[in-house]
Coordinates of N, CA, C and O and ligand atoms in Angstrom, one line a residue:
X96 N 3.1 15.9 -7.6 CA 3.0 14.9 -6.5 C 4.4 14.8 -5.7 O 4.4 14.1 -4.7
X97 N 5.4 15.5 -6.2 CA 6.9 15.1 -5.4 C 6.7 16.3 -4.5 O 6.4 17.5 -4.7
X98 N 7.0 15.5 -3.2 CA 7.0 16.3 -1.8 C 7.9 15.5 -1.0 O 8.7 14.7 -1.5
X99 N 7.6 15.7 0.4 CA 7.4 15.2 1.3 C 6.2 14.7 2.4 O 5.1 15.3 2.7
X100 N 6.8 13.2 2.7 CA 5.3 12.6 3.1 C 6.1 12.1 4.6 O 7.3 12.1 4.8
X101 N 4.9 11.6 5.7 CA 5.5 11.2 6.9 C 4.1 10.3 6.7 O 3.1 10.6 6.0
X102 N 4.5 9.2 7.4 CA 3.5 8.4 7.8 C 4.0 7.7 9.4 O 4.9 8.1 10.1
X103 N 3.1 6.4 9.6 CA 3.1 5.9 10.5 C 2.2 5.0 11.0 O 1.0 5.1 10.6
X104 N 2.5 3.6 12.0 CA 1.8 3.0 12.1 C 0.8 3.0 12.9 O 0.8 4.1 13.5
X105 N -0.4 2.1 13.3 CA -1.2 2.5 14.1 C -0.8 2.9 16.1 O -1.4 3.7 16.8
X106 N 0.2 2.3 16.3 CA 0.7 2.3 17.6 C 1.3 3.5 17.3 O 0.9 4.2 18.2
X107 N 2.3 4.2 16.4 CA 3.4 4.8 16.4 C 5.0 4.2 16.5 O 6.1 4.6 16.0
X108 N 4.8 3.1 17.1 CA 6.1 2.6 17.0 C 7.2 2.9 15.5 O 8.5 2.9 15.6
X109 N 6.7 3.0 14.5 CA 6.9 2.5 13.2 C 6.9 4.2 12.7 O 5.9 4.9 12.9
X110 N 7.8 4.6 12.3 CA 8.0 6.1 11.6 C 8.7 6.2 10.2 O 9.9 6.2 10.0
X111 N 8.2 6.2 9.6 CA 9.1 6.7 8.4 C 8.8 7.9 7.6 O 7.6 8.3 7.7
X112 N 9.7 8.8 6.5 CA 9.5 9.7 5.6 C 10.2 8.8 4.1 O 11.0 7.9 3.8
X113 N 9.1 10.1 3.4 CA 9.1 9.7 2.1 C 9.4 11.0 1.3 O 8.3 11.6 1.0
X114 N 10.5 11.4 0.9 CA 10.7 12.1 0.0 C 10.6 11.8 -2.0 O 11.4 11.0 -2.5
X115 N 10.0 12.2 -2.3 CA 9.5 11.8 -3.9 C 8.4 11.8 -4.3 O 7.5 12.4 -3.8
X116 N 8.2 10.8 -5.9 CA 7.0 10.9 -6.4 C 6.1 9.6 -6.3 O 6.8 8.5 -6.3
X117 N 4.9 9.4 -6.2 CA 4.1 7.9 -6.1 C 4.2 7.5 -7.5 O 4.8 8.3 -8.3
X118 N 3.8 6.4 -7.9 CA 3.5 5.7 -9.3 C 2.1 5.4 -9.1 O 1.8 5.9 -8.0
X119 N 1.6 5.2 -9.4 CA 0.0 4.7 -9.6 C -0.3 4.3 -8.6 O 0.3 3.5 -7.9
X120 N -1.7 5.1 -8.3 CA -2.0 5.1 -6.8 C -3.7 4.0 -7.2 O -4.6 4.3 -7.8
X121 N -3.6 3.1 -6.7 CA -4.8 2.0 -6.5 C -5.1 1.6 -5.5 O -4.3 1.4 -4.5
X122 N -6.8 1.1 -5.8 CA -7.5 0.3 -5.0 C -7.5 -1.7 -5.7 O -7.9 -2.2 -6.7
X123 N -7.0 -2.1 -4.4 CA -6.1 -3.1 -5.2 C -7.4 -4.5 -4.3 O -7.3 -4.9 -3.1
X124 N -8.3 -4.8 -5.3 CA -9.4 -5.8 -4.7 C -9.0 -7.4 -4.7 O -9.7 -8.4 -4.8
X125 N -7.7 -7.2 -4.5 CA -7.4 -8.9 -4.6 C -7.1 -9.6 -3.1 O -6.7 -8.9 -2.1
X126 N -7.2 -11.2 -3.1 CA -7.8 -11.7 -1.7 C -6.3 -11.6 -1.2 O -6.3 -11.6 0.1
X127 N -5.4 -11.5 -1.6 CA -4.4 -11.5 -0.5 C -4.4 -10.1 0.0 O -3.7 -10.0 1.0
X128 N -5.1 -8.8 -0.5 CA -4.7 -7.8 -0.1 C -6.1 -7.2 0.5 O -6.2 -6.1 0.8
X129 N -7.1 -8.0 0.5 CA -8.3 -8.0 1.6 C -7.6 -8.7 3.1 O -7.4 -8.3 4.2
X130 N -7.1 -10.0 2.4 CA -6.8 -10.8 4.1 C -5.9 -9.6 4.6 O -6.3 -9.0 5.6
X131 N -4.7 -9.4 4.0 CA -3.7 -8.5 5.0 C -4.4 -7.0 5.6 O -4.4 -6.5 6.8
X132 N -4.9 -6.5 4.7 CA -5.7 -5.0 4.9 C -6.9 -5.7 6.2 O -7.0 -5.1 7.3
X133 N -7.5 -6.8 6.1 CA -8.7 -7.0 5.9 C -9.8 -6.0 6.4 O -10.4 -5.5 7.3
X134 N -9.4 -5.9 5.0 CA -10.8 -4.5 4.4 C -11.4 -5.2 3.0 O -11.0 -6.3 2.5
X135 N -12.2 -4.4 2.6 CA -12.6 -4.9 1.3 C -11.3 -4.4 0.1 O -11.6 -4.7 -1.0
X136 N -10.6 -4.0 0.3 CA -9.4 -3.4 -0.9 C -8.2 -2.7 0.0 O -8.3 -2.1 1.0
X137 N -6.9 -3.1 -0.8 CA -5.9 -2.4 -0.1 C -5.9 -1.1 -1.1 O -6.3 -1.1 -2.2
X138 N -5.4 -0.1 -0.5 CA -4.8 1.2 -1.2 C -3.6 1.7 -1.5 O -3.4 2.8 -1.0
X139 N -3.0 1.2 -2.2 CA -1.6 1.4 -2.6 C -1.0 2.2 -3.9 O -1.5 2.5 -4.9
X140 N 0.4 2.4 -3.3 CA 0.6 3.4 -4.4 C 2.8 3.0 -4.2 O 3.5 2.7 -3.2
X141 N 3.3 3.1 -5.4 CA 4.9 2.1 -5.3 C 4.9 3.8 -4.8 O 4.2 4.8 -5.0
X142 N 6.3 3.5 -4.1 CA 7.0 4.9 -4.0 C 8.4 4.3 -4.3 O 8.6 3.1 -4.2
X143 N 9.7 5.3 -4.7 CA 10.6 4.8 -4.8 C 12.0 4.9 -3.7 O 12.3 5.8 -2.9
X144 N 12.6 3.5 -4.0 CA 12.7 3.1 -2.2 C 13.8 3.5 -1.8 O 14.2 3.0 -0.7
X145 N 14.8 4.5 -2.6 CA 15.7 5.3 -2.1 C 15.4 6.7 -1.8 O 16.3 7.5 -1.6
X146 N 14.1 7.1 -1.8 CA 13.4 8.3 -0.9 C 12.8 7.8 0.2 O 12.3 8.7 0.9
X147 N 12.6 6.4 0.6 CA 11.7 6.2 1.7 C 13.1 6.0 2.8 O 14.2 5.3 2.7
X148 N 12.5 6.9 3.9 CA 13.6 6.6 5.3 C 12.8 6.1 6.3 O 12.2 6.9 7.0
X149 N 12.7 5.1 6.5 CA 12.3 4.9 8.1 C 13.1 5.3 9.4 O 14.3 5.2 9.6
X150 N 11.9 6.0 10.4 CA 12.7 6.8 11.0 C 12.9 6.3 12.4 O 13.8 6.8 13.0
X151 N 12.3 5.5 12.9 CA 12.2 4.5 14.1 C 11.4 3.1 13.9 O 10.7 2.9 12.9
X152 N 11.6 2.4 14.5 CA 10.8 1.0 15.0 C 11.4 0.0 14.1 O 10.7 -0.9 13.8
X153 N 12.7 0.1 13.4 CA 13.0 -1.1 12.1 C 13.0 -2.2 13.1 O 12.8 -3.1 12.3
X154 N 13.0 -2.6 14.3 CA 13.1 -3.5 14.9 C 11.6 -3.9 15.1 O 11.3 -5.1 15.1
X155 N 10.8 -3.0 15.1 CA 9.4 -3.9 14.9 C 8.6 -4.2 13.9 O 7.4 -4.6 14.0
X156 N 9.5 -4.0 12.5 CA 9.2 -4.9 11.4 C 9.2 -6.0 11.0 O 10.2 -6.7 11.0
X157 N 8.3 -6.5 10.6 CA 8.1 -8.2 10.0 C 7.3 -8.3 9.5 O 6.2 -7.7 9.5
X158 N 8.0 -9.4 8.4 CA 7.9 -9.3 6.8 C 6.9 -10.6 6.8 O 6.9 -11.2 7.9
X159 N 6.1 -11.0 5.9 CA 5.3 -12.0 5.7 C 5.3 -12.4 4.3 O 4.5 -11.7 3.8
X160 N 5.9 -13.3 3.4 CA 6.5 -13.5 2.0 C 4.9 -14.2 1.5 O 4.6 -15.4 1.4
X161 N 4.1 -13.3 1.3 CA 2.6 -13.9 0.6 C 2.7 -14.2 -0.7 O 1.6 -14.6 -1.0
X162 N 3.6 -14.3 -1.9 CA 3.8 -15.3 -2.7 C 5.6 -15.2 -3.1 O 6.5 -14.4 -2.8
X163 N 5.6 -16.2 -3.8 CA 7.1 -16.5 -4.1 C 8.2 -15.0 -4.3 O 8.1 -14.5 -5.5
X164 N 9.2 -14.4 -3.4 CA 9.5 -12.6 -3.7 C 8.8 -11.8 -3.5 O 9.2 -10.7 -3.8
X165 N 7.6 -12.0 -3.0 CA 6.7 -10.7 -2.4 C 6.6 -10.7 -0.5 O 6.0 -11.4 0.2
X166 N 7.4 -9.8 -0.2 CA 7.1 -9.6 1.0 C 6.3 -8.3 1.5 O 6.4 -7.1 1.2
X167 N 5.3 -8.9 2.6 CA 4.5 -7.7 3.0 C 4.9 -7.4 3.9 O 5.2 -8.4 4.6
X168 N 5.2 -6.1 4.6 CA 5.7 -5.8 5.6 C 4.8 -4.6 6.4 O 4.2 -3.7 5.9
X169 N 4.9 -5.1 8.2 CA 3.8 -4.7 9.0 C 4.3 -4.3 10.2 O 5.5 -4.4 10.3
X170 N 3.8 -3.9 11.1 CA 4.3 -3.5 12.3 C 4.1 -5.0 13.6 O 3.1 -5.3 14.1
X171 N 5.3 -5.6 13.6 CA 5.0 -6.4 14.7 C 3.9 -6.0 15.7 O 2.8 -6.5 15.8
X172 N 4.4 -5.1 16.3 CA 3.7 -4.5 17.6 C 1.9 -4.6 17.7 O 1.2 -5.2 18.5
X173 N 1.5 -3.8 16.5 CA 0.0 -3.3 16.5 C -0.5 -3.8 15.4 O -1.7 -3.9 15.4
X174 N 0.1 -4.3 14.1 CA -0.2 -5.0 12.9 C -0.3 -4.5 12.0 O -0.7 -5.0 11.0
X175 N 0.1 -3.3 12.0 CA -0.4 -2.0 10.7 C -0.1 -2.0 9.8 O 0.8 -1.1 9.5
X176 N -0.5 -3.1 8.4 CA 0.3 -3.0 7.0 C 0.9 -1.7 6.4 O 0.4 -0.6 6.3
X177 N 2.5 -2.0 5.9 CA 3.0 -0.7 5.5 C 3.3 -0.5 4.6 O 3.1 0.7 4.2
X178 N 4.3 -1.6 3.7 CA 4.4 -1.5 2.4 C 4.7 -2.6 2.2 O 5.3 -3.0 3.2
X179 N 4.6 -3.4 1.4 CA 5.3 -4.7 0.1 C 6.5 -4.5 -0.4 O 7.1 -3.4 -0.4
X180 N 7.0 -5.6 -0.9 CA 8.2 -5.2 -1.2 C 8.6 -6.3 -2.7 O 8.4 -7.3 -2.1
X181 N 8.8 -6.6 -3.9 CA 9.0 -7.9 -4.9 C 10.4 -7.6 -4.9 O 11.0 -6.6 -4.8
X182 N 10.8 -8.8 -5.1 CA 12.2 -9.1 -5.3 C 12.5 -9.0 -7.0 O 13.5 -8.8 -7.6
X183 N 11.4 -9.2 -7.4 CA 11.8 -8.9 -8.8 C 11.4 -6.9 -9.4 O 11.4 -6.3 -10.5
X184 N 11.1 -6.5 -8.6 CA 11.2 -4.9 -8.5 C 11.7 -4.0 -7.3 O 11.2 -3.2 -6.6
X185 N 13.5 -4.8 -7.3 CA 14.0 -3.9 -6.0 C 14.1 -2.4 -5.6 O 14.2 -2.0 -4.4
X186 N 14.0 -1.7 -6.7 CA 13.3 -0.1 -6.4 C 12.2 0.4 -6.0 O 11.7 1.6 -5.7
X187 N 11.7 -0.7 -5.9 CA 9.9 -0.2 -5.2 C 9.5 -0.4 -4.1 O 9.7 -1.6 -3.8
X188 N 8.9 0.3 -3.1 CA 8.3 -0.5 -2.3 C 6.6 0.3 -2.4 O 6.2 1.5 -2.6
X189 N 5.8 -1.0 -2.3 CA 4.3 -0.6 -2.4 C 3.9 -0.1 -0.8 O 4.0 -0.8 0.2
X190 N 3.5 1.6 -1.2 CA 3.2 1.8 0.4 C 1.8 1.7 0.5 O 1.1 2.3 -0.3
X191 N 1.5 1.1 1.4 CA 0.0 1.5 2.0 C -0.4 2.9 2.6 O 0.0 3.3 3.7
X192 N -1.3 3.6 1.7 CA -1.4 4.9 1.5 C -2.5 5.2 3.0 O -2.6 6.3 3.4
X193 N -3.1 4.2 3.5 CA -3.6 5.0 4.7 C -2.2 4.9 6.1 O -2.3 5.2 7.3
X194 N -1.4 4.5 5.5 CA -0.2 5.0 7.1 C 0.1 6.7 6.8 O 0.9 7.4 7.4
X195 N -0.5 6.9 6.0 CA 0.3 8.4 5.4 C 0.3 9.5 6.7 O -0.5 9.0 7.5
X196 N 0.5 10.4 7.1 CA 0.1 11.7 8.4 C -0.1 12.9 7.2 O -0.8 13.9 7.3
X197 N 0.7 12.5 6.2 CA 0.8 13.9 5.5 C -0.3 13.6 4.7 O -0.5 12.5 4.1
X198 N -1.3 14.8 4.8 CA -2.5 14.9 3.8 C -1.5 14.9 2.2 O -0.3 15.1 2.2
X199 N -2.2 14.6 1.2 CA -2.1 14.3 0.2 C -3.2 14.9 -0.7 O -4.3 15.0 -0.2
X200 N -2.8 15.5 -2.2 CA -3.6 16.0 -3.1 C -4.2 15.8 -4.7 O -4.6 16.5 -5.6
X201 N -3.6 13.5 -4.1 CA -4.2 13.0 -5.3 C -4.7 11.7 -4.8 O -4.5 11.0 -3.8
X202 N -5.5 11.6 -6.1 CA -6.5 10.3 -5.9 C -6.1 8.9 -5.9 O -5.0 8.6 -6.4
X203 N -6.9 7.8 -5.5 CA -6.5 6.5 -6.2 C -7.2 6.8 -7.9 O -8.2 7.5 -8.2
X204 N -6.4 5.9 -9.0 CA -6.2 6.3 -10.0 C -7.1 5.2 -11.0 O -7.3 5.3 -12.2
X205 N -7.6 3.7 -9.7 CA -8.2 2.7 -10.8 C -8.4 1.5 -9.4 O -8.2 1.7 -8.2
X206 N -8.9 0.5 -10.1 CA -9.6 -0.5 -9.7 C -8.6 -1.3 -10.2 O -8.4 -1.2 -11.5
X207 N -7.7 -2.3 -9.4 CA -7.3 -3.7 -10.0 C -7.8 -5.0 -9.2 O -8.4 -4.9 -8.1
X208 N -7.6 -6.2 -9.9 CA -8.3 -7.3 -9.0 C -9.8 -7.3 -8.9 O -10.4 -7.9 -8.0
X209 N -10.5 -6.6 -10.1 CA -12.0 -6.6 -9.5 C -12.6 -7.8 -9.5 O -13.6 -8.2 -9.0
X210 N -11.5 -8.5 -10.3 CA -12.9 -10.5 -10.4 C -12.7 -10.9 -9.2 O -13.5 -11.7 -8.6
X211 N -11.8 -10.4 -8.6 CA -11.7 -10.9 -6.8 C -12.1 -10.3 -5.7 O -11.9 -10.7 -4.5
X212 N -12.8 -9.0 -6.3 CA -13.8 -8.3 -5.3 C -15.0 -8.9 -4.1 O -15.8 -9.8 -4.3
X213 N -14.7 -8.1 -2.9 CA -15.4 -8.3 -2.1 C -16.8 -8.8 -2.5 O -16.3 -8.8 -3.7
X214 N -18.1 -9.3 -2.7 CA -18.7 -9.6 -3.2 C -20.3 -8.7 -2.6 O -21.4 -8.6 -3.1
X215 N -19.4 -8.2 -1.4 CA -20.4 -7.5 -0.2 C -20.1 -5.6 -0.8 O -20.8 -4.7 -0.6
X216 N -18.9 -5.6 -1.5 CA -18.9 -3.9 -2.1 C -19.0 -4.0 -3.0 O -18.7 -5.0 -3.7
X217 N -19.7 -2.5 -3.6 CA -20.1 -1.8 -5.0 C -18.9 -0.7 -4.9 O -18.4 0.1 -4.0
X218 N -18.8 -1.1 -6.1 CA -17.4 0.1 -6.7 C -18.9 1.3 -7.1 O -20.0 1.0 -7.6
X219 N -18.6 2.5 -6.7 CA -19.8 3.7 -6.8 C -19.0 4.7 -7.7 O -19.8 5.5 -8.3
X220 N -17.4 4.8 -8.0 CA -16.7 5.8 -8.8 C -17.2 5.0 -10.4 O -17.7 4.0 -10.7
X221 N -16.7 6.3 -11.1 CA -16.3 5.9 -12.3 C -14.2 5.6 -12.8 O -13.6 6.0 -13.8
X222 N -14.0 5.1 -11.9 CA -12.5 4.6 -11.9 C -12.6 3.4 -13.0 O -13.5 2.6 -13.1
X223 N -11.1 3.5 -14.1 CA -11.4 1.6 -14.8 C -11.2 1.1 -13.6 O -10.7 1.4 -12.5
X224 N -11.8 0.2 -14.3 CA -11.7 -1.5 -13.6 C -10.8 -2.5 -14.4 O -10.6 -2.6 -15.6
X225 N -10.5 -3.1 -13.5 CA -9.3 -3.9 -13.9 C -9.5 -5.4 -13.9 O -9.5 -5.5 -12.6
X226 N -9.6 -6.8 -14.3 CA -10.1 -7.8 -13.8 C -9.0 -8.2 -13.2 O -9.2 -9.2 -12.5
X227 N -7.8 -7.9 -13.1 CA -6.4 -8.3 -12.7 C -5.6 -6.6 -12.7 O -6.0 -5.6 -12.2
X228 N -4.4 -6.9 -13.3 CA -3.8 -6.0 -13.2 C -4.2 -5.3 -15.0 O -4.7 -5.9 -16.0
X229 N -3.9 -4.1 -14.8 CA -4.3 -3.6 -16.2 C -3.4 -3.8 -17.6 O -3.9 -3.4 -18.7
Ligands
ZN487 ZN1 2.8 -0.3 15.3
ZN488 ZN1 -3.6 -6.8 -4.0

């Protein structure tokens, strides 16, 4: 999985690269990451945050602190969730795996949050399930 990755926001304003490896790549069914995605699940995967460069728009970043040390971070401009960030895990940042450009040649890896699943989707994989985190 150690490459290089480019991603980007929906406008483009927002560029960064990611040199390294993911940690656990999930579908993350919890309500704070429906509201910000709002989708039925976010898709996330930590990368580690001295390989991530952002390469333009730090000026149209803004952060949104959805619980105590958790900030989500999005593209002012167009809204495009990008990654998370915990103050109590300053080496991580959780990227949102659909900003990616660069095709990718692995999977999400599990279901967490399922007691807080959409109520309108059916999980169809055989991924665990997670009632929270695992
Ligand atoms: Zn944008
Ligand atoms: Zn979540």
């Amino acid at each position: 999985m150690t490459g290089t990755y480019s991603g980007s926001c929906l406008c483009g304003g927002v560029r960064y690269e990611y040199r390294g490896d993911f940690g656990q790549f999930i579908y993350c069914h919890c309500v704070k990451c429906r509201k910000a995605q709002g989708t039925a699940f976010g898709t996330n995967a930590p990368v580690d945050v001295a390989g991530f460069k952002l390469l333009q728009g730090e000026a149209l970043l803004k952060a949104y602190e959805s619980s105590p040390g958790k900030q989500r971070v999005f593209c002012a401009n167009c809204g495009s969730p990008l990654y998370s960030r915990a103050a109590d895990k300053p080496g991580l940042l959780r990227l949102r795996m659909g900003t990616l450009d660069t095709p990718i040649d692995f999977k999400p890896q599990a279901h967490n949050f399922v007691a807080s699943k959409a109520e309108w989707y059916d999980i169809l994989d055989g991924l665990p399930q997670h009632a929270e985190r695992p």
